[in-house]
Short mmCIF file of C-alpha atoms in Angstrom, two decimals:
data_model
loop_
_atom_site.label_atom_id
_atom_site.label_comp_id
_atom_site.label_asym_id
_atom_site.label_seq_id
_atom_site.Cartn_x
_atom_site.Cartn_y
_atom_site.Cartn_z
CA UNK A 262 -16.03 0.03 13.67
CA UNK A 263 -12.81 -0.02 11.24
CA UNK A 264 -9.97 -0.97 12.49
CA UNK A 265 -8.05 1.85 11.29
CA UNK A 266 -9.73 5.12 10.91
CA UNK A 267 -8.17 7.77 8.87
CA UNK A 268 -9.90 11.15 8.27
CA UNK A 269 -10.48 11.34 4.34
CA UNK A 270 -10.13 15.01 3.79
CA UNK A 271 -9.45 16.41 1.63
CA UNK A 272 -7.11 18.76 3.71
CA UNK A 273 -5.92 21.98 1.70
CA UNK A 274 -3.60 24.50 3.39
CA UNK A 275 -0.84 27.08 2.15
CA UNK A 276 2.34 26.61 1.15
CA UNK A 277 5.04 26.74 3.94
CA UNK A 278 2.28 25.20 6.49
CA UNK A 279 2.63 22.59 8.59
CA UNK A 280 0.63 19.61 8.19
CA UNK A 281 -0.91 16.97 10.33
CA UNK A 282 -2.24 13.68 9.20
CA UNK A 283 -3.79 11.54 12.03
CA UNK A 284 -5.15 7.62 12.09
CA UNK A 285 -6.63 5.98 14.97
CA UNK A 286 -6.91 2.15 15.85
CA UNK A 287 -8.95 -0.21 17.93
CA UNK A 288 -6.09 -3.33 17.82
CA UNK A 289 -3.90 -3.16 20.32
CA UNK A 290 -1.83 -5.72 18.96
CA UNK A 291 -0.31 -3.63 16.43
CA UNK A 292 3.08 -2.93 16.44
CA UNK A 293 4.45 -1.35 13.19
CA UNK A 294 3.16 1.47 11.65
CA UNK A 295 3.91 2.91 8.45
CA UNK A 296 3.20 6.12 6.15
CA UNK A 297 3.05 6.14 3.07
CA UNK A 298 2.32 8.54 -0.12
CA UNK A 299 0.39 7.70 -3.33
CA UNK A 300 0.34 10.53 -6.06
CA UNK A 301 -2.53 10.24 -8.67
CA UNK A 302 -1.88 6.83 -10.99
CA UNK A 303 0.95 5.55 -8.95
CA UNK A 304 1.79 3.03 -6.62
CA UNK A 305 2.10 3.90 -2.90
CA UNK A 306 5.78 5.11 -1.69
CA UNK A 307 6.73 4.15 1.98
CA UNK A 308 7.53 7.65 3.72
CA UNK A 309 7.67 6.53 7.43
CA UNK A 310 8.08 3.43 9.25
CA UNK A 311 7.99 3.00 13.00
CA UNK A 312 7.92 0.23 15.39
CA UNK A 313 6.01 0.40 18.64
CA UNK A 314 5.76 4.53 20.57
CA UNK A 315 7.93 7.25 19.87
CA UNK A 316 8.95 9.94 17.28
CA UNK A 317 11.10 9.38 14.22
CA UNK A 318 12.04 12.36 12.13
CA UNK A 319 13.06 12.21 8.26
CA UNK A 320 13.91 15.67 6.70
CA UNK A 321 10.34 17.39 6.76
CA UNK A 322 8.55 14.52 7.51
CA UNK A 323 7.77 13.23 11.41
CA UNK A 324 5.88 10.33 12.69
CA UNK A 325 4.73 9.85 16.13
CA UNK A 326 3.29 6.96 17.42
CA UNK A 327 0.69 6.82 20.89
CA UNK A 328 0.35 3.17 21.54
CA UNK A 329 -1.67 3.94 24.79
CA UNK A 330 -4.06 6.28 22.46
CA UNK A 331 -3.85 4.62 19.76
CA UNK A 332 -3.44 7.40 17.99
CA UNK A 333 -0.28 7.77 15.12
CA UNK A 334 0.26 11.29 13.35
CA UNK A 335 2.67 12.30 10.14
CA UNK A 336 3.73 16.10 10.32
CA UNK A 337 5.07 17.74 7.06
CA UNK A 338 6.95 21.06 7.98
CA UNK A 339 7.79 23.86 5.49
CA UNK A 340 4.51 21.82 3.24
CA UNK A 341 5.36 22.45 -0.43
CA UNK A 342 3.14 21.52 -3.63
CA UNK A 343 5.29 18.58 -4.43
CA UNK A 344 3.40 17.23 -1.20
CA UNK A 345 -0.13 17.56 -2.96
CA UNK A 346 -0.61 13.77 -2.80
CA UNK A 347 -2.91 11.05 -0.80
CA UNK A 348 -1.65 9.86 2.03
CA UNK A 349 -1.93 6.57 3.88
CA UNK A 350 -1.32 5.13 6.62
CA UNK A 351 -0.74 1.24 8.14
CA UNK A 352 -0.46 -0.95 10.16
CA UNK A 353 0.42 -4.69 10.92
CA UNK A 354 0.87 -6.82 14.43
CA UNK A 355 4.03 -8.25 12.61
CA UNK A 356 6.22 -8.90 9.62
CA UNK A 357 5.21 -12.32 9.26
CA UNK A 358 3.15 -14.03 6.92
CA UNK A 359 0.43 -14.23 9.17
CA UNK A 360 0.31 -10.84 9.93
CA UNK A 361 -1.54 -8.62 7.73
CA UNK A 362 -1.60 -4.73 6.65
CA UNK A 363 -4.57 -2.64 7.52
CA UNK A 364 -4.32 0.36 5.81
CA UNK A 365 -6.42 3.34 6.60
CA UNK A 366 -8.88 4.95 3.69
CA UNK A 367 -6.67 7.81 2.93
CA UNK A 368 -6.13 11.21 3.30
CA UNK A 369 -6.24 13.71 0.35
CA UNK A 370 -3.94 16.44 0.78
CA UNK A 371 -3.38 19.91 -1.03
CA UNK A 372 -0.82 22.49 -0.74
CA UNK A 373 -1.95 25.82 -2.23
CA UNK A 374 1.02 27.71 -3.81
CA UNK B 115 14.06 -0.97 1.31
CA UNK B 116 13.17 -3.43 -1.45
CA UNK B 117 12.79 -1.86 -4.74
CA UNK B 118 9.98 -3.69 -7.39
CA UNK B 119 9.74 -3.03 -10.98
CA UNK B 120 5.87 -3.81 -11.65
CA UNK B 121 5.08 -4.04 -15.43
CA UNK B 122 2.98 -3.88 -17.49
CA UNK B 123 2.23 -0.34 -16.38
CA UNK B 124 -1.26 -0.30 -17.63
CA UNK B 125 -3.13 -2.11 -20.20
CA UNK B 126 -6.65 -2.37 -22.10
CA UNK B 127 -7.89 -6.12 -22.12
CA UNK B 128 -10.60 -7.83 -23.98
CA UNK B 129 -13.27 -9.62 -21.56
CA UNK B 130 -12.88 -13.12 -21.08
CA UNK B 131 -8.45 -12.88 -21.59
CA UNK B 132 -6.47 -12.87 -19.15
CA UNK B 133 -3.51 -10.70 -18.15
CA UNK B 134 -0.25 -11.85 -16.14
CA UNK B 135 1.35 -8.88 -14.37
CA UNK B 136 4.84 -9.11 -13.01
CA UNK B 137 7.24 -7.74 -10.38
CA UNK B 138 10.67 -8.25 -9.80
CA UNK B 139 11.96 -7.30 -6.61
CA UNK B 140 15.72 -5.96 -5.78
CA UNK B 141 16.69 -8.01 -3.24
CA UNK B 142 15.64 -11.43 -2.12
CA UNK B 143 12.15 -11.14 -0.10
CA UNK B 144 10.36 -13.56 2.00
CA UNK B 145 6.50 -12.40 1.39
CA UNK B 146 4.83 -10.73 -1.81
CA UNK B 147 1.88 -9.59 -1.51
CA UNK B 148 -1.07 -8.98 -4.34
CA UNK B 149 -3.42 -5.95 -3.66
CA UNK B 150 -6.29 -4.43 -5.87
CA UNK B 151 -6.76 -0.86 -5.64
CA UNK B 152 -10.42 0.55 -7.42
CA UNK B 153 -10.20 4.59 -8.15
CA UNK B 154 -10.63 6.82 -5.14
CA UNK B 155 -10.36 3.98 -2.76
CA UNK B 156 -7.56 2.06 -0.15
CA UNK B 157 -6.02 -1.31 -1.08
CA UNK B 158 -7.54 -4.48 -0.74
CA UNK B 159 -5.32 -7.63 -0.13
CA UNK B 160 -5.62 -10.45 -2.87
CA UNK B 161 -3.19 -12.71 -1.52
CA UNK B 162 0.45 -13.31 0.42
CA UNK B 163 2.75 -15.31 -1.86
CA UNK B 164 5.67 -17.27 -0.12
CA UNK B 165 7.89 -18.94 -2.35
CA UNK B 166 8.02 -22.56 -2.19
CA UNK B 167 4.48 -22.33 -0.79
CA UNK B 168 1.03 -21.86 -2.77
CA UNK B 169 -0.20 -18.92 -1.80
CA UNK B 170 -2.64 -17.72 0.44
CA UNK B 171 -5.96 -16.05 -0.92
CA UNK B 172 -8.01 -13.67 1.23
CA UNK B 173 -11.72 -14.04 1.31
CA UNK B 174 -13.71 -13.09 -2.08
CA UNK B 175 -10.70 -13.78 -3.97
CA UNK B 176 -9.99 -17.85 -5.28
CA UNK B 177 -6.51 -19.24 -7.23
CA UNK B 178 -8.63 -19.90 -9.82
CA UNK B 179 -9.37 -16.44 -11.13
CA UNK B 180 -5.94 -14.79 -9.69
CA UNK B 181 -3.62 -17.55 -10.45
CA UNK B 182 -0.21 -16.86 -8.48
CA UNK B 183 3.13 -18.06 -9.22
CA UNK B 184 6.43 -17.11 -7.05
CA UNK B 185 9.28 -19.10 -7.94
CA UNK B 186 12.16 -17.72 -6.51
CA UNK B 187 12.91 -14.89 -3.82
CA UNK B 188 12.82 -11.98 -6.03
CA UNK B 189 9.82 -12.65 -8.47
CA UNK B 190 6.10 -13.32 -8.54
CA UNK B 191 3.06 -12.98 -11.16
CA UNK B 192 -0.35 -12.58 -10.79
CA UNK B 193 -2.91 -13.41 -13.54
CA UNK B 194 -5.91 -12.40 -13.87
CA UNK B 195 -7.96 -14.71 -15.83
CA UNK B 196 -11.59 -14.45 -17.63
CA UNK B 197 -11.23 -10.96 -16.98
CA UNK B 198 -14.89 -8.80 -16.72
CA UNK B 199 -15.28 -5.55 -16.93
CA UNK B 200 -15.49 -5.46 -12.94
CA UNK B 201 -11.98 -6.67 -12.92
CA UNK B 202 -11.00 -2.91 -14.08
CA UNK B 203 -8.56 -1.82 -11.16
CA UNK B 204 -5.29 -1.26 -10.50
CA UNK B 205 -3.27 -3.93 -9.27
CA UNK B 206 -0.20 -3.72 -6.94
CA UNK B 207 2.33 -6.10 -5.95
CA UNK B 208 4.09 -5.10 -2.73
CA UNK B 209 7.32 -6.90 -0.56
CA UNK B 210 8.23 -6.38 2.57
CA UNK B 211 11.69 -6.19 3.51
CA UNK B 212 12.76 -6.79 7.32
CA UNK B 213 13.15 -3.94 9.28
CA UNK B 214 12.50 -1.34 6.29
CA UNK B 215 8.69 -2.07 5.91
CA UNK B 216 6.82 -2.97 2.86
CA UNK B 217 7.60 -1.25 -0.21
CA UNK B 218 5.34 -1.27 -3.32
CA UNK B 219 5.60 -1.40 -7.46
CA UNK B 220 4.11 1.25 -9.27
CA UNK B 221 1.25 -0.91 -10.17
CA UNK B 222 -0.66 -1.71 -12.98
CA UNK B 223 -3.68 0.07 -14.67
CA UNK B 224 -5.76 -2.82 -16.05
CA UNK B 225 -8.98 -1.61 -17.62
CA UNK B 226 -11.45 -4.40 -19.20
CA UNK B 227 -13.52 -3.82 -21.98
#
């Protein structure tokens, strides 16, 4: 078993939906989690970045965290083409150098105009 | 967050050169970190690169074929040497900056022919 799981799509839906991107985990000790999008021949940009349970909200773009599920999710309201991208997501016990990033396979998403 | 300016952006290599990519980082960092990325597929650590400290490879990768140098707090190179045409990836240096996350460069395109 991985230890992050991340549904590979790809996802397509309409403009104006709302999206949901979902990873699970098996390590408990993880404690930040992170989003992040990667558009075709660039390097990954860092939308979201939690620590521990909870909700954190920036513009369209929300990330919840379920420690006891182990379960994170990204939500894109009002979805517009500009979000047709991949989309990862990771993880990491801590910000240390002994701590390393697992980052999930990926999620291809596409927003029909 | 840290911003890093990766370069070069992308290049075409003979086999058996090497290539030394850079990033320089906007702020003063305590870890780099060295990924490879191959098409379609999630990021695989090469190595965490403390300054002052030689850096730490993961396993499959040795300092001998991805020499690493970070002399300061806001720079680092990785060289890839005796390149093959297996080596053909893209490459990603990445910083993590505390309390923001990790942030990535834009990474580089290397293609070995």
């Amino acid at each position: 078993q991985k230890e992050v799981e991340q549904d590979p799509g790809p996802l397509s839906v309409p403009e104006g939906a709302i999206v949901s991107l979902n990873c699970t985990y098996s390590n408990s000790a993880f404690q930040y989690f992170m989003w992040y999008r990667q558009y075709s021949r660039k390097g990954p940009e860092l939308l979201m970045y939690t620590y521990s349970s909870g909700n954190k909200e920036d513009g369209r773009f929300t990330a919840q965290v379920d420690k006891s599920s182990k379960y994170i999710s990204l939500f894109i309201r009002d979805s517009q083409p500009s979000d047709s991208a991949t989309y990862l997501c990771a993880m990491t016990a801590g910000v240390s150098s002994a701590s390393k990033i697992i980052f999930g396979s990926g999620t291809r998403l596409s927003i029909r105009p | 967050s840290a911003v890093i300016s990766q370069k070069p952006s992308r290049d075409i290599c003979q086999r058996g050169t090497s290539l030394t990519i850079q990033c320089q980082v906007d702020s003063q960092v305590t870890m780099m970190f060295w990924y490879r990325q191959q098409p379609g597929q999630s990021l695989t650590l090469i190595a965490t690169a403390n300054q002052g400290s030689e850096a730490t490879y993961e396993s499959g990768f040795v300092i001998d074929k991805f020499p690493i140098s970070r002399p300061n707090l806001t720079f680092s190179t990785l060289t890839v040497s005796n390149m093959s045409p297996e080596d053909s990836s893209i490459y990603l240096c990445s910083a993590a900056a505390q309390g923001h996350g990790y942030t990535f460069g834009s990474g580089t395109r290397l293609t070995v022919v």
